[in-house]
Coordinates of C-alpha atoms in Angstrom, one line a residue:
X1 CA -3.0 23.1 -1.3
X2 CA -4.1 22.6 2.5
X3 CA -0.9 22.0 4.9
X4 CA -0.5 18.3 5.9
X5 CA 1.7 16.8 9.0
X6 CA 2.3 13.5 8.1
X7 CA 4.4 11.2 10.6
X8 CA 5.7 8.0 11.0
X9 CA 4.1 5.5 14.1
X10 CA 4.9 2.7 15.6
X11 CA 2.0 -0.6 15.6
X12 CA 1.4 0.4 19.6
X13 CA 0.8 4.2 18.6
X14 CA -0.8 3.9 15.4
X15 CA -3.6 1.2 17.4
X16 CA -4.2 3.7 19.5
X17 CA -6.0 5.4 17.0
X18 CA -8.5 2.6 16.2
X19 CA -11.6 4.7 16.4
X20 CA -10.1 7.9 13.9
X21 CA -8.4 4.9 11.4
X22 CA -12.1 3.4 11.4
X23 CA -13.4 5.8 9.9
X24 CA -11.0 7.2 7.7
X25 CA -11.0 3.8 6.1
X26 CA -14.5 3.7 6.0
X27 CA -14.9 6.9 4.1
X28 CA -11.8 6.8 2.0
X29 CA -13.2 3.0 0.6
X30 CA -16.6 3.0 1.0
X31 CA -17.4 5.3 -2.0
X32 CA -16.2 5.3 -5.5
X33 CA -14.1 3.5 -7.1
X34 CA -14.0 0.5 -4.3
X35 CA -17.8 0.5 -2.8
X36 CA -16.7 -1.6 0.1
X37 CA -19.8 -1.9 2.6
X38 CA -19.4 -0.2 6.1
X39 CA -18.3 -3.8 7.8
X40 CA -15.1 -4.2 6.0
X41 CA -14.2 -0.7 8.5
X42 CA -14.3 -3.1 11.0
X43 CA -12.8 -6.2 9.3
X44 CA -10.0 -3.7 8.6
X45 CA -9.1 -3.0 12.5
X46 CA -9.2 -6.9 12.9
X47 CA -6.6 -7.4 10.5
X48 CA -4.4 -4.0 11.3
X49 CA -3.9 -5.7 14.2
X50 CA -2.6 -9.1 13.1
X51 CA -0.5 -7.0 10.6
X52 CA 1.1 -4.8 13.3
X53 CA 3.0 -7.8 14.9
X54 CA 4.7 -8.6 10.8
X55 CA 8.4 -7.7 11.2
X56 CA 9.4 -4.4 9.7
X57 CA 5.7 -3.0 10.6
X58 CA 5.0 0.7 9.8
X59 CA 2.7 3.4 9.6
X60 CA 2.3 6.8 8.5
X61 CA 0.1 9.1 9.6
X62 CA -1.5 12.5 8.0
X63 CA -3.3 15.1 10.1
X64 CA -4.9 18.1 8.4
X65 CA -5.0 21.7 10.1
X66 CA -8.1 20.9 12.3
X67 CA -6.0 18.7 13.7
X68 CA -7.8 15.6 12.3
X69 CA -5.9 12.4 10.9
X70 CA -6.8 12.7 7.2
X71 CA -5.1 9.6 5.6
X72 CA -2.5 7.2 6.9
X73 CA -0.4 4.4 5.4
X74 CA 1.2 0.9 6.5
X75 CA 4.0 -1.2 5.5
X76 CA 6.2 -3.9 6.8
X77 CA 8.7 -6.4 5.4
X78 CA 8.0 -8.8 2.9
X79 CA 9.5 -12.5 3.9
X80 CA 10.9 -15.3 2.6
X81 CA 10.3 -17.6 1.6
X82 CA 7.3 -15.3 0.0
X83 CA 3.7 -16.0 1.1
X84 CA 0.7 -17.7 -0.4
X85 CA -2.1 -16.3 1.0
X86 CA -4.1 -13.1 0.4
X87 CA -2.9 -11.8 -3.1
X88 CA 0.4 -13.5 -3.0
X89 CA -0.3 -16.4 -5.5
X90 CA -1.0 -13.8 -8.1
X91 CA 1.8 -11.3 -7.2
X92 CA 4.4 -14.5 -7.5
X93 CA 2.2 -15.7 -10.7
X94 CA 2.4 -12.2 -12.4
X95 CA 6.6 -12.0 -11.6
X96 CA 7.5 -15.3 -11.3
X97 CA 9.7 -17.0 -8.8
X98 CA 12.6 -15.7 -9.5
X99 CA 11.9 -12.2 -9.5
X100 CA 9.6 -12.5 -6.9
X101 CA 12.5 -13.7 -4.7
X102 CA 15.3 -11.3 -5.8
X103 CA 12.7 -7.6 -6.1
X104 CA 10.3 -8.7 -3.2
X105 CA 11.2 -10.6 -0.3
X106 CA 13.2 -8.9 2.2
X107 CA 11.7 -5.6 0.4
X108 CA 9.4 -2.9 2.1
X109 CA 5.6 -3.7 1.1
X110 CA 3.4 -0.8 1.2
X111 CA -0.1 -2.4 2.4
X112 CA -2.4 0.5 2.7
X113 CA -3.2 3.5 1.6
X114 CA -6.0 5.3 2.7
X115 CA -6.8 9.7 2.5
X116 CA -10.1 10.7 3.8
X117 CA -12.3 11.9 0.0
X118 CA -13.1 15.4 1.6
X119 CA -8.7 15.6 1.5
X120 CA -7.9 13.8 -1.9
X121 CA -6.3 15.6 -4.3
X122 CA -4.4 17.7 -1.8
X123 CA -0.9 16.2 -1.4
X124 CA -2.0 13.8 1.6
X125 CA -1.3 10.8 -0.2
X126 CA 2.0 11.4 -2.0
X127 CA 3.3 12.4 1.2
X128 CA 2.1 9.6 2.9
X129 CA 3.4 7.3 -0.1
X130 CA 6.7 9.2 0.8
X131 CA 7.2 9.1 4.2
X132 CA 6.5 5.2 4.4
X133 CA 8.4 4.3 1.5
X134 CA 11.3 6.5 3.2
X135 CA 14.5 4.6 4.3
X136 CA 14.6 1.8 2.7
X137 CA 17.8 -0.8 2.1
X138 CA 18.9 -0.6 -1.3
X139 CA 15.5 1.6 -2.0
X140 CA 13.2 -1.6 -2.5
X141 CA 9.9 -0.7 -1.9
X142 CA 7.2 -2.1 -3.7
X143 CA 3.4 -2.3 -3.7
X144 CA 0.0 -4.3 -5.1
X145 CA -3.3 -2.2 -6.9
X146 CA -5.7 -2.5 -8.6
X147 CA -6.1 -1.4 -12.7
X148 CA -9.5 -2.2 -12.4
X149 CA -10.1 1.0 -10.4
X150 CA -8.1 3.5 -12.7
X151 CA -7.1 6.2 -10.2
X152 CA -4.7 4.4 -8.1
X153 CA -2.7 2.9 -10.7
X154 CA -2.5 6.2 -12.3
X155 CA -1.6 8.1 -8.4
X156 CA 1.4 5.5 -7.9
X157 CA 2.3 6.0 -11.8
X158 CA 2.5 10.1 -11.3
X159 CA 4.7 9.5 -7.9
X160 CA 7.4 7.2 -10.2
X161 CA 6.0 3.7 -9.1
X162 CA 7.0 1.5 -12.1
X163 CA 4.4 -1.5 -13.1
X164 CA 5.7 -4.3 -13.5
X165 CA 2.9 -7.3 -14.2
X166 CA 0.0 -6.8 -16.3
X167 CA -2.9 -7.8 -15.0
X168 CA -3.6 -11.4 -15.1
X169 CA -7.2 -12.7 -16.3
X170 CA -8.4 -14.5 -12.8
X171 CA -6.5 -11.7 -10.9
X172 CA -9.0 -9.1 -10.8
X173 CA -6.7 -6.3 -12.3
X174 CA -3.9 -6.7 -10.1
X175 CA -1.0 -5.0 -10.9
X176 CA 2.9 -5.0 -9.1
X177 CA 4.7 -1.5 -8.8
X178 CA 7.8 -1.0 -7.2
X179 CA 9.1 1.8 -5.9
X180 CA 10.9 4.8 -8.0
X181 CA 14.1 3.8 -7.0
X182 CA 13.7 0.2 -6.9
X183 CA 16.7 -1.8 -8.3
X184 CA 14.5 -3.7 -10.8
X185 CA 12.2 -0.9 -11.6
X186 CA 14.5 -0.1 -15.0
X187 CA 13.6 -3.7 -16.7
X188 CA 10.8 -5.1 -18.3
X189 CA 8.2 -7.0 -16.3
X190 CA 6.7 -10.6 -16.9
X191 CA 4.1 -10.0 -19.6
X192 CA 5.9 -7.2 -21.1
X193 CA 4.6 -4.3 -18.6
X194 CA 7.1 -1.3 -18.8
X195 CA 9.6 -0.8 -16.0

């Protein structure tokens, strides 16, 4: 296993690094499973900078031993009342309200997670998942993938993320984990998906 330093940034710090995030992004979604054309790269920077001014924003950071950034990670705090946009309407669909209010808002939401192919495989992206998920009130971390694409679900599964939705017909194979320690990770989800 290669050495990683991962670290935690600031928004200011971690859009500093526009150019190396680029690209990491570009490489770590533009091949199998996700196929995501070069633009979205630079669709990505336009929104990771909207997203830096959400309250709670964080980011982790993963460097290999050349001294590269290999991978990083952002999160910030889901509020209430919980949105609509984006993904949302299915995430609140999948739980319903109720649990949607009580395991969610006010929770940390891991947003992206991103480890350069030529590093995958090599601890980056647990420790990333771990550093960002790090800290957290009453350990409520939680985060949105994909089924459709097999490997993540599985990743988050192996790390002690808990599913709990099943993917819902018009949702494109969403799925809701929370986090390992997550206060409502122990019960049954809406559709019957295992906690």
């Amino acid at each position: 296993m290669t050495a990683v330093e991962v670290a935690r940034l600031g928004p200011g710090a971690l859009l500093a690094l526009g150019g190396e995030i680029r690209s990491v992004y570009a490489a770590a979604f533009g091949g199998p499973p996700w196929h995501e054309p070069a633009h979205t790269a630079d669709d990505y920077l336009l929104r990771l900078a909207r997203d830096a001014r959400r309250p709670g924003f964080t980011a982790a950071t993963a460097y290999g031993e050349d001294g590269r950034l290999i991978g990083f990670a952002t999160a910030w705090t889901t509020p209430r009342p919980f949105p609509a946009d984006r993904c949302y309407a299915h995430v609140s669909g999948g739980l319903g309200q109720p649990r949607t209010r009580a395991w969610l808002c006010g929770a940390r939401e891991v947003d992206e997670l991103a480890v350069h192919p030529d590093h995958a495989g090599r601890g980056a992206g647990a420790a990333l998942v771990e550093e960002i998920s790090a800290g957290v009130p009453d350990d409520r971390c939680w985060l949105l993938t994909t089924a459709a694409a097999g490997g993540p679900l599985d990743f988050y599964r192996r790390l002690g993320w808990h599913p709990v939705t099943l993917p819902e017909p018009d949702s494109g194979g969403l799925v809701v984990l929370l986090g390992p320690r997550h206060p409502g990770a122990g019960t049954a989800g809406h559709n019957g998906a295992a906690g």
